[in-house]
PDB file of C-alpha atoms in Angstrom:
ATOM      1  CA  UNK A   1      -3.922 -12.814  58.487  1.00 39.00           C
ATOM      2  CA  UNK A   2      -6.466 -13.075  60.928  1.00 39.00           C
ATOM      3  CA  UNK A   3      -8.318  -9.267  61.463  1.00 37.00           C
ATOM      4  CA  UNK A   4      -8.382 -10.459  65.342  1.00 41.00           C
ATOM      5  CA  UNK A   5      -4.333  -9.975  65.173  1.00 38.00           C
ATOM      6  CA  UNK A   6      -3.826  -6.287  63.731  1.00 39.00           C
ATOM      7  CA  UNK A   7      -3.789  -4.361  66.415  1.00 42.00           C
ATOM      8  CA  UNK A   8      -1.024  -6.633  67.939  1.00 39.00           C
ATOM      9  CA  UNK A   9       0.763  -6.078  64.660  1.00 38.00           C
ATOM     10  CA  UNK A  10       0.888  -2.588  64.608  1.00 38.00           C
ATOM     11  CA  UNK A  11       1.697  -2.056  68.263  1.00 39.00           C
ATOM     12  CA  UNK A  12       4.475  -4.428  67.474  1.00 37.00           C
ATOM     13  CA  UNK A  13       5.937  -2.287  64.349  1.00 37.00           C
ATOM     14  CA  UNK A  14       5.339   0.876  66.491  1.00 41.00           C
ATOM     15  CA  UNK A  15       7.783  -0.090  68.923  1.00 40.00           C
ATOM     16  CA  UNK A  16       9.771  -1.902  67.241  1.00 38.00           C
ATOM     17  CA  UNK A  17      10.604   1.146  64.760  1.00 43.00           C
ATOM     18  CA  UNK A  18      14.111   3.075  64.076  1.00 55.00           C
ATOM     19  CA  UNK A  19      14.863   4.968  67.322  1.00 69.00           C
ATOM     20  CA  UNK A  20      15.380   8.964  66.433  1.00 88.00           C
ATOM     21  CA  UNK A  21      18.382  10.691  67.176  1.00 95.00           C
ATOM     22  CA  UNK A  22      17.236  13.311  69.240  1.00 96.00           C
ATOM     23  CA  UNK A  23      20.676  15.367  69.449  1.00 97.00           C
ATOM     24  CA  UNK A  24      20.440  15.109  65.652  1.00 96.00           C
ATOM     25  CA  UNK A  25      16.809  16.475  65.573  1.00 96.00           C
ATOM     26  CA  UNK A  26      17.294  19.339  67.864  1.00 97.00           C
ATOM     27  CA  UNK A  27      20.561  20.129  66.397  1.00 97.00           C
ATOM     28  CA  UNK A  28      20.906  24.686  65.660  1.00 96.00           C
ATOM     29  CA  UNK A  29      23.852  25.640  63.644  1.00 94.00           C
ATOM     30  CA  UNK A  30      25.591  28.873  64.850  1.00 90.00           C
ATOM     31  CA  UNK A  31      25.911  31.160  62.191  1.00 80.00           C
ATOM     32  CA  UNK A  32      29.284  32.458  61.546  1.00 69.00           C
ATOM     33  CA  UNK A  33      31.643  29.572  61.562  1.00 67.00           C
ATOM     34  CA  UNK A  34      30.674  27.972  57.870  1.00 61.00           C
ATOM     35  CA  UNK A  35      34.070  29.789  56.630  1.00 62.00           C
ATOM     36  CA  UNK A  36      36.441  29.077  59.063  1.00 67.00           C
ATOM     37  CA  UNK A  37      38.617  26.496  58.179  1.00 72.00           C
ATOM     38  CA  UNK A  38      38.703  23.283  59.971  1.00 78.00           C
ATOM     39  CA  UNK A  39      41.677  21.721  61.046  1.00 81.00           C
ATOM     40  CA  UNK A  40      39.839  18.267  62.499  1.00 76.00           C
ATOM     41  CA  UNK A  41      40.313  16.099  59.529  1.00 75.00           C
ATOM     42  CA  UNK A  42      39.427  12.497  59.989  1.00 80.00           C
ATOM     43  CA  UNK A  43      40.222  12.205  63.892  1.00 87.00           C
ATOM     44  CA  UNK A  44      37.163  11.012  66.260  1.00 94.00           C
ATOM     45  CA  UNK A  45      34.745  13.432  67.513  1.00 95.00           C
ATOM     46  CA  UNK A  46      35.925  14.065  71.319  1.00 96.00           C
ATOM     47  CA  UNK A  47      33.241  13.339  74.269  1.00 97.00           C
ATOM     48  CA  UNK A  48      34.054  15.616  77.210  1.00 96.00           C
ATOM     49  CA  UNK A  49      31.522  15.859  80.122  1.00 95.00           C
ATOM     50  CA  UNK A  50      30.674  20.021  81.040  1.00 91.00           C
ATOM     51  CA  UNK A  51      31.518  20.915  84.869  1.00 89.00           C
ATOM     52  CA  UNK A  52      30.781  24.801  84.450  1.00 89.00           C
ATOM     53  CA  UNK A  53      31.645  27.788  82.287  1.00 90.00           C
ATOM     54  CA  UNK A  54      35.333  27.453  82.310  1.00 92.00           C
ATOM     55  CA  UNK A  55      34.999  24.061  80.362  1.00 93.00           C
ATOM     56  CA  UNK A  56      33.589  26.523  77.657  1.00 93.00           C
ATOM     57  CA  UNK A  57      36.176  29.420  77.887  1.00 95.00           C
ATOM     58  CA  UNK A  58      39.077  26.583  77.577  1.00 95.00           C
ATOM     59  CA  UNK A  59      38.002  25.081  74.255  1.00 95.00           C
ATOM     60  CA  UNK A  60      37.665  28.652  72.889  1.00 94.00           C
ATOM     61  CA  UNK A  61      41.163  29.421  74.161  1.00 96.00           C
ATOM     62  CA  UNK A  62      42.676  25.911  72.301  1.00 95.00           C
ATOM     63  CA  UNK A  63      41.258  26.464  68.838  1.00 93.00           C
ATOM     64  CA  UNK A  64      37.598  25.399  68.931  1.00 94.00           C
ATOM     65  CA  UNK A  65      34.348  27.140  67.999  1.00 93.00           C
ATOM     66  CA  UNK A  66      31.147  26.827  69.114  1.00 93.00           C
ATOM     67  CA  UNK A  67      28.936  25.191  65.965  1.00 94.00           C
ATOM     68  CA  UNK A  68      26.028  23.802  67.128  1.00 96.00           C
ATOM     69  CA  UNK A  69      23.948  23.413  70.182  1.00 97.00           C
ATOM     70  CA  UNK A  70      20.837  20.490  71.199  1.00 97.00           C
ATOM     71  CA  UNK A  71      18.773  20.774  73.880  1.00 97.00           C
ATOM     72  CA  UNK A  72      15.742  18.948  74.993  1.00 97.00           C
ATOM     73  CA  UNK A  73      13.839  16.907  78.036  1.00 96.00           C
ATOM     74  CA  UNK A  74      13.161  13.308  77.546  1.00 94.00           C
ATOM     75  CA  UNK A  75      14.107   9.762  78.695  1.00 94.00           C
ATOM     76  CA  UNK A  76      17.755   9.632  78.572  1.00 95.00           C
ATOM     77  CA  UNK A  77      19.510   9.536  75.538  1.00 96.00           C
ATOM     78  CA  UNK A  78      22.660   8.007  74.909  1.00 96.00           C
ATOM     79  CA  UNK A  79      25.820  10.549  74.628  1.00 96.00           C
ATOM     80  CA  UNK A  80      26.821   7.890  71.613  1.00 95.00           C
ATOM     81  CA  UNK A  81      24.200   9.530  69.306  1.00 97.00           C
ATOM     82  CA  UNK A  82      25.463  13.085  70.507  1.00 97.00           C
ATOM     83  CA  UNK A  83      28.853  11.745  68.687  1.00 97.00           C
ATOM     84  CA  UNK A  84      27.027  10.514  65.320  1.00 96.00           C
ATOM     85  CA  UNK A  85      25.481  14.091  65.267  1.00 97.00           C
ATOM     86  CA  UNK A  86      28.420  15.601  65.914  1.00 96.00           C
ATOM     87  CA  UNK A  87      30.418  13.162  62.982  1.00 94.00           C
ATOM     88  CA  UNK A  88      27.653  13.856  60.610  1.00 93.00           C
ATOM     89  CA  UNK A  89      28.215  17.707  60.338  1.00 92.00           C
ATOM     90  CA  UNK A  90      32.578  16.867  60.852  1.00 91.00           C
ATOM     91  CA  UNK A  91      32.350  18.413  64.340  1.00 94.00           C
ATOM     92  CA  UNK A  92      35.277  18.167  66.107  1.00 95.00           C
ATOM     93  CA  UNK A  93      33.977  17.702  69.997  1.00 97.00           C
ATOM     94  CA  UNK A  94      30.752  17.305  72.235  1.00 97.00           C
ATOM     95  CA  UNK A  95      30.605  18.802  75.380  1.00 97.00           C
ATOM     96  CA  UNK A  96      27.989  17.324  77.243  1.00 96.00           C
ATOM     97  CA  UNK A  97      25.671  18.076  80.097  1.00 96.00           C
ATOM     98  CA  UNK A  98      23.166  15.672  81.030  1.00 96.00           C
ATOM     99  CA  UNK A  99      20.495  16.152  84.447  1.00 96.00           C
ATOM    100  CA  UNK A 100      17.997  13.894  86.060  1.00 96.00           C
ATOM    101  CA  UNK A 101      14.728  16.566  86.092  1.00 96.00           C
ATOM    102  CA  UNK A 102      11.536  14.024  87.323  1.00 96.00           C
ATOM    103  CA  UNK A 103      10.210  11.200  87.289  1.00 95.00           C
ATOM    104  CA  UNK A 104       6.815  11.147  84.836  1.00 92.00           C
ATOM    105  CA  UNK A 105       4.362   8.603  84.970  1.00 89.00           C
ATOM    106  CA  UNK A 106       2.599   7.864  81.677  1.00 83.00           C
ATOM    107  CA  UNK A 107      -0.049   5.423  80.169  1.00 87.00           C
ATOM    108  CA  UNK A 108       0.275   3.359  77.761  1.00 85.00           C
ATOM    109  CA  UNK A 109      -2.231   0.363  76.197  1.00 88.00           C
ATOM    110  CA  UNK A 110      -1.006  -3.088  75.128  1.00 87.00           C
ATOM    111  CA  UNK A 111      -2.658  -5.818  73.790  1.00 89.00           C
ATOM    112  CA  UNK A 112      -2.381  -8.762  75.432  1.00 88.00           C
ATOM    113  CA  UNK A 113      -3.430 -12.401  73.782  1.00 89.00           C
ATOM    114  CA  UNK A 114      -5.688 -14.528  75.333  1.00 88.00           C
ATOM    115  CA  UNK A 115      -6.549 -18.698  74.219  1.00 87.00           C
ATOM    116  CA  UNK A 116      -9.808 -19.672  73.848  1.00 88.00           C
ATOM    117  CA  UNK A 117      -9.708 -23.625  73.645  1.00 85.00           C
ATOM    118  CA  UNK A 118     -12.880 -26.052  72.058  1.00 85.00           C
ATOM    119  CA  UNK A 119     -12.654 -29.413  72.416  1.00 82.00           C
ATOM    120  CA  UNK A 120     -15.182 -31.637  70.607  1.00 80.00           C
ATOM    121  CA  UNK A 121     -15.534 -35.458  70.758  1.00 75.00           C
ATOM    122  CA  UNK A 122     -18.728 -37.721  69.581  1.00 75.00           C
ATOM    123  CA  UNK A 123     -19.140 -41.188  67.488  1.00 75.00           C
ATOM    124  CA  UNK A 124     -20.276 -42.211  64.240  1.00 71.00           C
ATOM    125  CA  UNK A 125     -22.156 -44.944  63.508  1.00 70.00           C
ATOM    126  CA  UNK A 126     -22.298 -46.495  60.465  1.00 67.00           C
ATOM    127  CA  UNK A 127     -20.523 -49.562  59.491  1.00 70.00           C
ATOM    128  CA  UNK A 128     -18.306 -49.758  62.249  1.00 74.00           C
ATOM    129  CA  UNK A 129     -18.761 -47.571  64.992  1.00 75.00           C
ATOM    130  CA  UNK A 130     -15.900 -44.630  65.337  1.00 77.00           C
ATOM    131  CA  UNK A 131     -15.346 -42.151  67.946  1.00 78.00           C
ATOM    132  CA  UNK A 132     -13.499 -38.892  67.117  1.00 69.00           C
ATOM    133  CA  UNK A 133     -12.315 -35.874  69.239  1.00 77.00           C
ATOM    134  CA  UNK A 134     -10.284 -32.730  68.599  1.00 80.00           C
ATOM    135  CA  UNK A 135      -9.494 -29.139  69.541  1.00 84.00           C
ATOM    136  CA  UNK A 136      -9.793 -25.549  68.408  1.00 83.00           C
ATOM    137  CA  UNK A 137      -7.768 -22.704  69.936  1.00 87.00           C
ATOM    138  CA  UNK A 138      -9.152 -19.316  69.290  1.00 89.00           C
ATOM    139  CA  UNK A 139      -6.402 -16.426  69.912  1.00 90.00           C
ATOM    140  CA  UNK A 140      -7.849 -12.913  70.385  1.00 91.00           C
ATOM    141  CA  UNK A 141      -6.240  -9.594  71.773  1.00 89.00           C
ATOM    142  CA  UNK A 142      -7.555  -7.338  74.518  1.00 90.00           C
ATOM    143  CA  UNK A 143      -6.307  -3.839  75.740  1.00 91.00           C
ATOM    144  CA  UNK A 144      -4.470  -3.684  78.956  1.00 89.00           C
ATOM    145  CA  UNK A 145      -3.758  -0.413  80.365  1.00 90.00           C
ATOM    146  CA  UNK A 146      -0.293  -0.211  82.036  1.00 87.00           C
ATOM    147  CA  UNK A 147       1.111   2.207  84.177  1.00 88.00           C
ATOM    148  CA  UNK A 148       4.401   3.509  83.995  1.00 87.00           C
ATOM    149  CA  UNK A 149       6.984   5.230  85.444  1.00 91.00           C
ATOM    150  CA  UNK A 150       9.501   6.894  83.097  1.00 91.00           C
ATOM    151  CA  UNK A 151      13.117   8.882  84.351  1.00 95.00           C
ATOM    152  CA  UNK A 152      13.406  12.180  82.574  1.00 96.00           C
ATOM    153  CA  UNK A 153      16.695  13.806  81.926  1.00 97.00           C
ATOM    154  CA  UNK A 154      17.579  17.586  80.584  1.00 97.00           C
ATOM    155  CA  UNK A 155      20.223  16.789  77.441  1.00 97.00           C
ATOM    156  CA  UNK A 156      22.362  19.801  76.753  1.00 97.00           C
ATOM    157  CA  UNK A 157      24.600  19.321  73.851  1.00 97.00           C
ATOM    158  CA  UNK A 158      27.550  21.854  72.418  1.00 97.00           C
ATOM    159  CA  UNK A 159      29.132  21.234  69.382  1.00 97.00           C
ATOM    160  CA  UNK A 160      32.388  22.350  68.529  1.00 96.00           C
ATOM    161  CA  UNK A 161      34.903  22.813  65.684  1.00 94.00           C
ATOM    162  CA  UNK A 162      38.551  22.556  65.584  1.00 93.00           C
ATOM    163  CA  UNK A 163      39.568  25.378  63.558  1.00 91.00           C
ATOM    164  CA  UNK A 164      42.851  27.231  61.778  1.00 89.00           C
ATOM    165  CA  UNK A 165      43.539  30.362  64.316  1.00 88.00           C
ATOM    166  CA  UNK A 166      47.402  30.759  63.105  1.00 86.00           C
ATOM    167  CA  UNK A 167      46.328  33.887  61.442  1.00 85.00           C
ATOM    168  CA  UNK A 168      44.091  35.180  63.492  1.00 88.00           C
ATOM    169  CA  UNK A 169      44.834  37.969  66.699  1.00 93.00           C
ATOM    170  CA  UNK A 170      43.285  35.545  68.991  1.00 93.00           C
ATOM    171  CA  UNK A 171      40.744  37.205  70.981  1.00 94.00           C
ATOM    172  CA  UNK A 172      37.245  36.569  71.999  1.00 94.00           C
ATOM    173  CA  UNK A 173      34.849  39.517  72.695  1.00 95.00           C
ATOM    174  CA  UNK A 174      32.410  39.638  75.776  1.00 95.00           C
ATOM    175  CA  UNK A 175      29.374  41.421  74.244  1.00 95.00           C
ATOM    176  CA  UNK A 176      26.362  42.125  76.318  1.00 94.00           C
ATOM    177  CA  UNK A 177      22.862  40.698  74.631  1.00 92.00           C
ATOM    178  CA  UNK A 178      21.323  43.181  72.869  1.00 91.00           C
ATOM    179  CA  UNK A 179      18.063  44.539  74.909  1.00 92.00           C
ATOM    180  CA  UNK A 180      14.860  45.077  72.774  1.00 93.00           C
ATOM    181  CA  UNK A 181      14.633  48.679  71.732  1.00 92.00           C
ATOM    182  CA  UNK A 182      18.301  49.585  72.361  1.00 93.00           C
ATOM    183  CA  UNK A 183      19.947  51.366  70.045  1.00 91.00           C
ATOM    184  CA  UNK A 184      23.231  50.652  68.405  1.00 88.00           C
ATOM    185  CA  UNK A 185      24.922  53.788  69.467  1.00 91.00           C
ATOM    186  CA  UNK A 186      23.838  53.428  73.211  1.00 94.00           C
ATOM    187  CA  UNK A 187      26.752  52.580  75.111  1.00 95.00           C
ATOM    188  CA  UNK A 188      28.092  48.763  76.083  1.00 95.00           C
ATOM    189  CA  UNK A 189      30.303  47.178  77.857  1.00 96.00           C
ATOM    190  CA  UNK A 190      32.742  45.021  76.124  1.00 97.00           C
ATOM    191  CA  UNK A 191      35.117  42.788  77.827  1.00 97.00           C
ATOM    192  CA  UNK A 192      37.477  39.974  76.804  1.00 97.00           C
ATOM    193  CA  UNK A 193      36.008  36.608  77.029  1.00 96.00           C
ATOM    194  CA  UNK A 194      38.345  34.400  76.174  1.00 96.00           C
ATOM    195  CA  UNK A 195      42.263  34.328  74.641  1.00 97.00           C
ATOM    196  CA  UNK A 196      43.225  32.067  72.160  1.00 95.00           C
ATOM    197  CA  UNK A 197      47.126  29.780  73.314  1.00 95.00           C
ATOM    198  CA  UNK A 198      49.951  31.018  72.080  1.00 93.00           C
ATOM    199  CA  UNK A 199      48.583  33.994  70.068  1.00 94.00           C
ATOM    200  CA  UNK A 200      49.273  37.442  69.244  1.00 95.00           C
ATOM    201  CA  UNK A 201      46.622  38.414  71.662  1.00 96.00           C
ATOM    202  CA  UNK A 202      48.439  36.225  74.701  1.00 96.00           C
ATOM    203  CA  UNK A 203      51.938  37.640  73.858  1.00 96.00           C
ATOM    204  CA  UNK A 204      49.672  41.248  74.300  1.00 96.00           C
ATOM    205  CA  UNK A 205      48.878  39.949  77.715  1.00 96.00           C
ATOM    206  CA  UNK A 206      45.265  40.070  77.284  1.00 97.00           C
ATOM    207  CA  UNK A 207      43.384  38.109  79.956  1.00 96.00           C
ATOM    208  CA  UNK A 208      39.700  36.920  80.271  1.00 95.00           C
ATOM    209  CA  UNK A 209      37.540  39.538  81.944  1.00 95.00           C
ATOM    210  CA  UNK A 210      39.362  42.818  80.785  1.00 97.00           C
ATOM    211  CA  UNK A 211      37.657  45.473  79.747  1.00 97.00           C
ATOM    212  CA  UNK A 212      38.180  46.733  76.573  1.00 97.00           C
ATOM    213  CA  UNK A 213      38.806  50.640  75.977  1.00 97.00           C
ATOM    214  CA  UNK A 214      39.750  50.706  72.542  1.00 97.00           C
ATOM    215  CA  UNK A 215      40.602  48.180  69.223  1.00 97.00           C
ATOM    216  CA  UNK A 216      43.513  49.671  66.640  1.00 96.00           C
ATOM    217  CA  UNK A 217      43.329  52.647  68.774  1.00 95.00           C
ATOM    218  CA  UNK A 218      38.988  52.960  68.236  1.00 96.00           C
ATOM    219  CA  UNK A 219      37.596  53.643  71.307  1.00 96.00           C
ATOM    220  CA  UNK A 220      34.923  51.382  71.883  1.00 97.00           C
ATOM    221  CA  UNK A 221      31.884  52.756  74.065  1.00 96.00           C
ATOM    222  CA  UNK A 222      28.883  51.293  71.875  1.00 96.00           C
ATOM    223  CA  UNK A 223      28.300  48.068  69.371  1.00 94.00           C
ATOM    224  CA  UNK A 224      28.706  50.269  66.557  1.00 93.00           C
ATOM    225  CA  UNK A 225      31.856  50.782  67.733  1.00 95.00           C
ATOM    226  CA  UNK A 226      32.671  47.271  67.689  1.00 95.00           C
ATOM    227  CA  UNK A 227      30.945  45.855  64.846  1.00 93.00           C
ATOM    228  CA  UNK A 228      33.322  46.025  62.550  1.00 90.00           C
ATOM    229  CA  UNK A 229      35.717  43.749  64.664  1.00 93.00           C
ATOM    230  CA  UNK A 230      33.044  41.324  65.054  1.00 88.00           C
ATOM    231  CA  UNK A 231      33.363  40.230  61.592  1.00 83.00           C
ATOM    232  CA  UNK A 232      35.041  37.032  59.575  1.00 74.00           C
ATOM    233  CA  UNK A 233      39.024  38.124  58.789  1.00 79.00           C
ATOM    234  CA  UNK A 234      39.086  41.303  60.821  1.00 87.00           C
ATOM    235  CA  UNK A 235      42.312  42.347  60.987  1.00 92.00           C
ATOM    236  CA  UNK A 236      43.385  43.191  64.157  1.00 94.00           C
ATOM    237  CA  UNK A 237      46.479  45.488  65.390  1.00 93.00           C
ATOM    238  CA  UNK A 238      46.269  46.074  68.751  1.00 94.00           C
ATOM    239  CA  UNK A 239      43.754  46.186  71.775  1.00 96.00           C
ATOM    240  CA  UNK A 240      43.931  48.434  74.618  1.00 97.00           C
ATOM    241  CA  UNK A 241      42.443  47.106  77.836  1.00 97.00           C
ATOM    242  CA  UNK A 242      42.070  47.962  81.781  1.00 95.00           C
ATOM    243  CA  UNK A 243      41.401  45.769  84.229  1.00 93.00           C
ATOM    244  CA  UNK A 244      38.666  47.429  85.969  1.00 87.00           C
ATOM    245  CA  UNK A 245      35.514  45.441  87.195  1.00 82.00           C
TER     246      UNK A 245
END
């Protein structure tokens, strides 16, 4: 192989190389949901486009759980590899948010070939007299800078899991985030985020955005209070609730 045709060679393999799967490369587990028993089986992993918060609340309430979560900026990426991440880790569903952010113009450098042709004709003499002619066609590569213009998108990915909640109360908690410093007996705000169909919880008539003033009669002013119902297989009587903002 000619040395003149390397660097066309290896801009060639460069983009011509396996594409990553960036939902699979920023993929985050949530922690928490390795034990809970999935109910999915060998169905196809659901696509569903996110409108706003709701979208959220109403997979919670039908038996899925948040299990993962990508996010980066780039040129857009299909959904389609959002689904073989998902499949890969037996997720159930991928909600999916995806936003134009800017146009970016980049650089890049390609070689381009250029022909360098020779042509050479003459005569021999000798015996008989002969004329001859021929060519030679010298290929070379030379840099070309080339401007670009490249869309980029914000890719927000949730991953969910279909899960067993048949023996489970059927409530979600609405915890406030924990503020540097703050100590576990300082008192919080809990409220009911979501309410799993057709559940104990439901038949209790608890609603999303209720406040909640005690679990199995525990009055809960601070997150030590409510630790303990935070966990896997917390058994849960009944929750007593007002409807205060």
């Amino acid at each position: 192989m000619s040395i003149r045709i390397i660097p066309a060679v290896l801009v060639l393999i460069s983009l011509s190389g396996c594409v990553t799967n960036q939902y699979d490369e920023y993929y985050i587990a949530v922690e928490g949901t390795s034990g809970m028993k999935s109910v999915h089986g060998e169905a196809p992993v659901e696509l569903k486009l996110a409108t706003g918060e709701n979208d959220v609340l109403d997979l919670l309430e039908n038996g899925y759980v948040a299990s993962g979560r990508s996010a980066f900026s780039g040129p857009y990426t299909p959904m389609s590899l959002a689904v073989d991440a998902a499949r890969s880790r037996s997720d159930a569903l991928v909600l999916m948010d995806v936003r134009f952010k800017e146009i970016r113009k980049s650089t890049s450098v390609m070689y381009m070939p250029s022909y360098t042709t020779t042509y050479t004709y003459g005569t021999v003499f000798g015996r008989r007299m002969r004329s001859y002619s021929g060519t030679h066609t010298t290929t070379t590569f030379n840099p070309v800078t080339v401007q670009n213009d490249v869309a980029i998108y914000e890719h927000d990915a949730m991953f969910f899991k279909k899960v067993d909640t048949s023996g489970s109360y059927g409530v979600h908690w609405q915890i406030p985030v924990r503020a540097p410093g703050e100590a576990l007996d300082a008192p919080i705000e809990v409220r009911i985020l979501a309410v799993n169909r057709n559940s104990r919880a439901e038949r209790d008539g608890l609603r999303r955005g209720q406040k909640v003033k005690s679990v199995n009669r525990v009055a809960i002013r601070t997150r030590r209070d409510i630790a303990a119902f935070l966990e896997l297989g917390a058994v849960i009587e009944k929750v007593e609730v007002s409807d205060e903002k």
